[in-house]
Coordinates of C-alpha atoms and ligand atoms in Angstrom, one line a residue:
M151 CA 0.0 0.0 0.0
S152 CA 1.7 3.2 -1.1
K153 CA 2.0 6.1 1.3
T154 CA 0.1 9.3 0.8
I155 CA 2.0 12.6 1.1
L156 CA 0.2 15.9 1.6
V157 CA 2.4 18.5 -0.1
T158 CA 1.5 22.1 1.0
G159 CA 2.6 24.6 -1.5
G160 CA 3.0 21.7 -3.9
A161 CA 2.3 23.8 -7.1
G162 CA 5.4 26.0 -6.4
F163 CA 8.9 25.8 -7.9
I164 CA 10.4 23.3 -5.4
G165 CA 7.0 21.7 -4.7
T166 CA 6.2 20.7 -8.2
H167 CA 9.7 19.2 -8.8
T168 CA 9.4 17.3 -5.5
C169 CA 5.9 15.9 -6.5
I170 CA 7.5 14.4 -9.6
K171 CA 10.3 12.7 -7.6
L172 CA 7.7 11.5 -5.0
I173 CA 5.5 9.9 -7.7
E174 CA 8.6 8.4 -9.4
S175 CA 9.5 6.9 -6.0
G176 CA 6.1 5.2 -5.6
F177 CA 4.4 7.7 -3.3
D178 CA 0.9 9.0 -3.7
V179 CA 0.6 12.8 -3.6
L180 CA -2.1 15.3 -2.6
V181 CA -1.3 19.0 -3.1
L182 CA -2.7 21.9 -1.1
D183 CA -1.9 25.3 -2.6
N184 CA -3.6 28.7 -2.6
F185 CA -1.9 29.6 -5.9
S186 CA -0.8 32.9 -4.5
N187 CA 2.6 32.5 -6.1
S188 CA 2.0 29.5 -8.4
S189 CA -0.5 28.1 -10.9
P190 CA -2.4 24.8 -11.5
E191 CA -0.7 24.7 -14.9
S192 CA 2.6 23.6 -13.2
L193 CA 0.7 20.6 -11.7
K194 CA -0.9 19.7 -15.1
R195 CA 2.6 19.7 -16.6
A196 CA 3.9 17.6 -13.8
E197 CA 1.1 15.1 -14.5
S198 CA 2.2 14.9 -18.1
I199 CA 5.8 14.3 -17.1
T200 CA 4.9 11.5 -14.6
G201 CA 1.9 10.1 -16.4
H202 CA 0.2 10.1 -13.0
S203 CA -2.6 12.3 -11.7
I204 CA -1.7 14.9 -9.1
P205 CA -4.9 15.7 -7.1
F206 CA -4.9 19.1 -5.6
I207 CA -7.0 21.2 -3.3
E208 CA -7.0 25.0 -3.7
G209 CA -6.9 26.5 -0.2
D210 CA -4.8 28.1 2.5
I211 CA -2.9 26.5 5.3
N212 CA -4.5 29.0 7.7
D213 CA -7.9 27.4 7.0
A214 CA -8.2 25.0 9.9
A215 CA -11.6 23.7 8.8
L216 CA -10.3 22.8 5.4
L217 CA -7.3 21.1 6.9
D218 CA -9.5 19.0 9.2
E219 CA -11.6 18.0 6.1
I220 CA -8.4 17.0 4.2
F221 CA -7.2 14.8 7.0
A222 CA -10.7 13.3 7.5
Q223 CA -11.0 12.4 3.8
H224 CA -7.5 11.2 3.0
A225 CA -5.2 8.8 4.9
I226 CA -2.2 11.1 5.0
D227 CA 1.0 9.5 6.2
V228 CA 3.4 12.4 6.0
V229 CA 3.2 16.2 5.3
I230 CA 5.8 18.0 3.3
H231 CA 5.3 21.7 4.1
F232 CA 6.5 24.1 1.4
A233 CA 3.7 26.6 1.6
G234 CA 5.1 30.0 2.6
L235 CA 6.1 33.4 1.4
K236 CA 9.8 33.6 0.5
S237 CA 10.9 37.0 -0.7
V238 CA 13.5 38.5 1.6
G239 CA 12.9 42.1 0.4
E240 CA 9.1 41.8 0.6
S241 CA 9.3 40.4 4.1
V242 CA 11.1 43.6 5.2
Q243 CA 8.2 45.7 3.8
Q244 CA 5.4 43.3 5.0
P245 CA 6.5 41.5 8.2
L246 CA 3.0 40.8 9.6
R247 CA 2.0 39.2 6.3
Y248 CA 5.1 36.9 6.5
Y249 CA 4.4 36.0 10.1
H250 CA 0.7 35.3 9.5
N251 CA 1.4 33.3 6.4
N252 CA 4.5 31.4 7.4
V253 CA 4.4 31.1 11.2
S254 CA 0.6 31.1 12.0
G255 CA 0.0 29.0 8.9
T256 CA 2.4 26.4 10.3
L257 CA 0.8 26.5 13.7
V258 CA -2.7 25.9 12.2
L259 CA -1.2 23.0 10.1
C260 CA 0.4 21.4 13.1
D261 CA -2.8 21.7 15.1
A262 CA -4.7 19.9 12.4
M263 CA -2.0 17.3 12.1
Q264 CA -2.1 16.7 15.9
R265 CA -5.9 16.4 15.8
A266 CA -5.6 13.9 13.0
G267 CA -2.8 11.9 14.7
V268 CA -0.4 12.6 11.7
K269 CA 3.0 13.4 13.2
N270 CA 5.4 13.0 10.3
L271 CA 6.6 16.3 8.9
V272 CA 9.2 17.5 6.4
F273 CA 9.7 21.3 6.8
S274 CA 11.0 23.5 4.0
S275 CA 13.6 25.6 5.9
S276 CA 16.4 27.6 4.5
A277 CA 20.1 28.4 4.9
T278 CA 19.0 31.9 5.7
V279 CA 18.6 30.7 9.3
Y280 CA 22.4 30.8 9.6
G281 CA 22.5 34.5 9.2
D282 CA 26.1 35.7 8.4
P283 CA 28.2 32.6 9.2
A284 CA 31.4 33.1 11.1
S285 CA 33.2 30.4 9.0
L286 CA 32.7 28.1 6.0
P287 CA 31.5 25.5 5.1
I288 CA 28.3 25.8 7.3
G289 CA 27.4 22.8 9.5
E290 CA 24.0 22.1 11.0
D291 CA 25.5 22.8 14.5
F292 CA 26.3 26.4 13.5
P293 CA 24.6 29.1 15.5
T294 CA 21.4 30.3 13.9
S295 CA 20.2 33.9 13.6
A296 CA 18.0 35.9 11.3
I297 CA 18.5 39.2 9.6
N298 CA 15.1 39.7 8.0
P299 CA 11.5 38.7 8.8
Y300 CA 11.6 36.0 6.1
G301 CA 14.6 34.3 7.8
R302 CA 13.1 35.0 11.3
S303 CA 9.9 33.2 10.2
K304 CA 11.9 30.2 9.2
L305 CA 13.8 30.2 12.4
M306 CA 10.7 30.7 14.5
I307 CA 9.1 27.7 12.8
E308 CA 12.2 25.5 13.4
E309 CA 12.0 26.5 17.1
L310 CA 8.3 25.9 17.5
L311 CA 8.7 22.5 15.9
A312 CA 11.4 21.7 18.3
D313 CA 9.1 22.7 21.2
L314 CA 6.4 20.5 19.7
Y315 CA 8.7 17.5 19.6
R316 CA 9.9 18.1 23.2
A317 CA 6.2 18.1 24.3
D318 CA 5.3 15.1 22.3
P319 CA 8.1 12.8 21.2
E320 CA 5.8 10.9 18.9
W321 CA 6.5 13.6 16.3
N322 CA 9.0 12.9 13.5
I323 CA 10.3 16.0 11.9
A324 CA 13.0 16.7 9.3
L325 CA 14.0 20.3 8.9
L326 CA 15.6 20.7 5.4
R327 CA 17.8 23.8 5.1
Y328 CA 17.9 24.6 1.4
F329 CA 20.9 26.6 0.1
N330 CA 20.1 28.2 -3.3
P331 CA 17.7 26.2 -5.4
V332 CA 18.0 26.7 -9.2
G333 CA 17.5 24.9 -12.5
A334 CA 14.5 23.1 -13.8
H335 CA 13.2 19.6 -14.7
P336 CA 15.2 18.4 -17.8
S337 CA 12.0 18.2 -19.9
G338 CA 11.8 22.0 -20.0
L339 CA 8.1 21.8 -19.1
I340 CA 8.3 23.1 -15.6
G341 CA 10.7 25.6 -13.9
E342 CA 11.1 28.7 -11.8
D343 CA 8.4 31.3 -12.6
P344 CA 8.6 34.1 -10.1
A345 CA 5.8 36.7 -10.1
G346 CA 7.0 40.2 -11.1
I347 CA 10.7 41.2 -11.1
P348 CA 12.8 38.3 -9.9
N349 CA 14.5 38.8 -6.5
N350 CA 16.8 35.9 -7.1
L351 CA 19.9 35.7 -9.3
M352 CA 19.2 32.8 -11.6
P353 CA 15.7 33.6 -12.7
Y354 CA 16.9 37.2 -13.3
I355 CA 19.8 36.0 -15.5
A356 CA 17.4 33.7 -17.4
Q357 CA 15.1 36.6 -18.1
V358 CA 18.0 38.7 -19.4
A359 CA 19.0 35.7 -21.7
V360 CA 15.5 35.4 -23.1
G361 CA 15.2 39.2 -23.6
R362 CA 12.7 40.1 -20.9
R363 CA 15.3 42.1 -18.9
A364 CA 17.9 44.5 -20.4
H365 CA 20.8 43.5 -18.2
L366 CA 21.8 41.9 -14.9
T367 CA 22.6 44.2 -11.9
V368 CA 25.4 42.7 -9.9
F369 CA 24.9 43.7 -6.3
G370 CA 28.4 44.4 -5.0
G371 CA 31.8 43.8 -6.6
D372 CA 33.8 44.5 -3.4
Y373 CA 33.1 41.4 -1.3
P374 CA 36.1 39.5 0.2
T375 CA 35.6 36.7 -2.5
P376 CA 37.8 35.6 -5.4
D377 CA 36.1 38.0 -7.9
G378 CA 34.5 40.4 -5.4
T379 CA 30.9 39.2 -6.1
G380 CA 28.7 37.2 -3.7
V381 CA 29.3 33.4 -3.4
R382 CA 26.5 31.0 -2.9
D383 CA 25.9 27.2 -2.8
Y384 CA 23.6 26.7 -5.9
I385 CA 21.8 23.4 -5.9
H386 CA 19.8 21.8 -8.8
V387 CA 16.1 21.7 -7.9
M388 CA 16.0 18.0 -9.0
D389 CA 18.7 17.2 -6.4
L390 CA 16.7 19.1 -3.8
A391 CA 13.6 17.1 -4.7
A392 CA 15.5 13.9 -4.3
G393 CA 16.6 15.1 -0.9
H394 CA 12.9 15.2 0.2
V395 CA 12.4 11.6 -0.8
Q396 CA 15.4 10.6 1.2
A397 CA 14.0 12.6 4.2
L398 CA 10.7 10.7 3.9
L399 CA 12.6 7.4 4.1
W400 CA 14.5 8.7 7.1
L401 CA 11.3 9.5 8.9
E402 CA 10.1 5.9 8.4
H403 CA 12.7 4.5 10.7
R404 CA 13.4 7.3 13.1
R405 CA 11.8 9.2 15.9
G406 CA 12.8 12.8 16.6
I407 CA 13.6 16.1 15.0
K408 CA 16.7 16.9 13.0
A409 CA 18.0 19.6 10.6
F410 CA 19.9 18.8 7.4
N411 CA 21.7 21.1 5.0
L412 CA 20.6 20.4 1.4
G413 CA 23.5 22.0 -0.6
T414 CA 26.4 20.9 -2.8
G415 CA 29.2 22.1 -0.5
Q416 CA 30.5 24.1 -3.5
G417 CA 30.4 28.0 -3.7
Y418 CA 30.0 29.9 -6.9
S419 CA 30.2 33.6 -7.4
V420 CA 27.6 35.8 -9.2
L421 CA 30.0 36.2 -12.2
D422 CA 30.7 32.4 -12.2
M423 CA 27.0 31.8 -12.6
L424 CA 26.7 34.5 -15.2
K425 CA 29.5 32.9 -17.3
A426 CA 28.0 29.4 -16.9
F427 CA 24.7 30.7 -18.1
E428 CA 26.3 32.4 -21.1
Q429 CA 27.8 29.0 -22.0
A430 CA 24.4 27.3 -21.6
C431 CA 22.4 29.9 -23.7
G432 CA 25.2 30.7 -26.2
K433 CA 24.9 34.4 -25.7
S434 CA 26.9 37.1 -24.0
L435 CA 24.8 38.6 -21.2
P436 CA 25.2 42.3 -20.2
Y437 CA 25.6 43.3 -16.6
Q438 CA 26.2 46.4 -14.5
L439 CA 28.0 46.5 -11.2
A440 CA 26.1 48.2 -8.4
E441 CA 26.2 48.7 -4.6
R442 CA 25.8 45.7 -2.3
R443 CA 22.2 44.7 -1.5
P444 CA 21.3 45.3 2.2
G445 CA 21.1 42.0 4.1
D446 CA 23.4 40.0 1.7
V447 CA 26.3 38.0 3.1
A448 CA 29.6 37.7 1.2
S449 CA 29.7 33.9 1.1
C450 CA 27.5 31.0 2.1
Y451 CA 27.9 27.4 1.3
A452 CA 27.1 24.1 3.0
D453 CA 28.9 21.3 4.7
P454 CA 26.6 18.5 3.3
Q455 CA 28.1 15.6 5.2
L456 CA 25.2 15.0 7.6
A457 CA 22.7 14.5 4.8
A458 CA 25.1 12.2 3.0
K459 CA 25.6 10.1 6.2
E460 CA 22.0 10.1 7.6
L461 CA 19.8 10.6 4.5
N462 CA 22.1 8.8 2.1
W463 CA 21.7 11.8 -0.2
R464 CA 24.3 13.9 -2.2
A465 CA 23.7 16.5 -4.8
E466 CA 24.7 15.0 -8.2
L467 CA 24.0 17.7 -10.8
D468 CA 26.6 20.4 -11.6
V469 CA 26.4 24.1 -12.5
Q470 CA 26.4 23.3 -16.2
A471 CA 23.3 21.1 -15.7
M472 CA 21.6 23.8 -13.6
C473 CA 22.1 26.4 -16.3
A474 CA 21.3 24.1 -19.2
D475 CA 18.0 23.0 -17.6
A476 CA 17.1 26.5 -16.5
W477 CA 17.7 27.8 -20.0
R478 CA 15.7 25.0 -21.6
W479 CA 12.7 25.9 -19.4
Q480 CA 13.1 29.7 -19.9
S481 CA 13.7 29.6 -23.7
E482 CA 10.7 27.3 -24.2
N483 CA 8.5 29.3 -21.8
P484 CA 9.7 32.9 -22.2
D485 CA 6.7 34.3 -20.2
G486 CA 6.6 31.4 -17.7
Y487 CA 3.4 29.4 -17.3
Ligands
WQD631 C1 22.3 35.3 -4.8 C2 23.5 36.2 -5.1 C3 23.1 38.5 -4.6 C4 20.0 39.0 -7.7 C5 17.7 34.1 -1.0 C6 17.1 33.7 0.3 C7 17.1 32.3 0.5 C8 16.5 31.6 -0.7 C9 17.2 32.0 -2.0 C10 14.1 31.2 -0.5 C11 23.7 37.2 -4.0 C12 23.3 38.3 -6.1 C13 21.0 38.5 -6.9 C14 20.4 40.0 -8.7 C15 22.7 39.8 -7.9 N1 15.1 32.0 -0.8 N2 22.3 38.9 -6.9 N3 21.7 40.4 -8.7 O1 20.0 36.1 -1.4 O2 21.5 34.0 -1.5 O3 19.1 33.8 -0.9 O4 17.1 33.4 -2.1 O5 14.1 30.1 0.0 O6 16.4 31.9 1.7 O7 17.8 34.4 1.4 O8 19.7 34.4 -3.2 O9 19.5 34.6 -5.7 O10 18.7 36.6 -4.2 O11 21.2 36.1 -4.5 O12 23.9 40.2 -7.9 O13 19.6 40.6 -9.4 O14 23.2 36.9 -6.3 O15 23.7 39.7 -4.2 O16 25.1 37.4 -3.9 P1 20.2 34.7 -1.7 P2 19.7 35.4 -4.5

C-alpha cells in the first residue's frame, strides 16, 4: 500500500519538482496550494511528465476547517510543508503578512495534524537561518540567527517544531535547510516562474537571456571573495527534490527532529553563474556592477556531510546542468506558465 504525502505549496517551484520525484519513488501525492505564487498549470505539466494524476485542493494552510476536512477524507502518512512566502525584500516591507502566512500557517497546520494523529513532517527551511556565518562551510550545528522577517519566520518555525517535539516525542520532523535552489526539470516543461521582477539571481539571469530584462545588476563587486561578487551554494532543484524523498525514508525508521543542509558544498560567485549561463544559452549577457544589496552576506555554502551520512543523499548535478536545464525551461517558456 503506497504512502500518501500531503504537499502544502506543492504547485510552487520546489513543490512541483518534488511531487515528480515522490511519484517516481512510488508515493501518492495530494497537493494543497492557494496559488498565490504558483498556478495549477505547473501541476498539469507535472502530470504529463509523470503520467500520473496529481490531485490538488485550492486552499490556505491558515484554513483550519479545510485542513480537518483533508485529514478526515484522506489517509495522510506524511506532510511536506512548502507553503510559505519567500521573498527577503518583501518580508522587510510586510513583516506581519510573513508571520501570519509562514508562522501562523504552520501552527494551524500542526494543530490539524495533531488532531488527525499525523505526526510525520518534512519542513522546508532555509540556509538563511544561519545569518552571516562566522566560518565556512556551514554545519548544522552552527549558531542560527535571522537578519530579516523571512529568515526569522523560518527560524521561529524550526524552534516551535522543536518545542512541539519536546512536548510530544511521537513527532517525527525533518528540517531541510535549502541553500540556493536553481535549475528546472530536464523536460523544460516546468521551472522557476517568479511573479514580477525576480528577486533571485538565476531567474533574473534567465530573463536577461530570453530578452525580458535588459541587463543583470550585480549587487556588489567588493566582497572578500575571489572575484568580489557574492558566493552561494547553488543546488539543482531536482537534487533538492531527491533530498525530500530521502528525508521521507529517514522519517520511516526514526523518531525525533533533525536539521539537514541540502546543498552541494561548493560555492560559486555571481560572475561564475553568469558565465556558466552564457555557455548554456550561447549568448553574451550584459551586466552592470552596483552597490551591495542590504542584508546580503559575502559567502554562504554548506557542509553537506550530515545529509550524506544520515539521509544517504548527495547533490549530483553540476552548475552546467543547472544552467542548461534552467535555460531550456526559460527559452521554451519565455513568459513562464
Ligand atoms: C544570490 C546572489 C546576490 C540578484 C535568497 C534567500 C534564500 C532563498 C534563496 C528562499 C547574491 C546576487 C541576486 C540580482 C545579484 N530563498 N544577486 N543580482 O539572497 O542568496 O538567498 O534566495 O528560499 O532563503 O535568502 O539568493 O539569488 O537573491 O542572491 O547580484 O539581481 O546573487 O547579491 O550574492 P540569496 P539570491
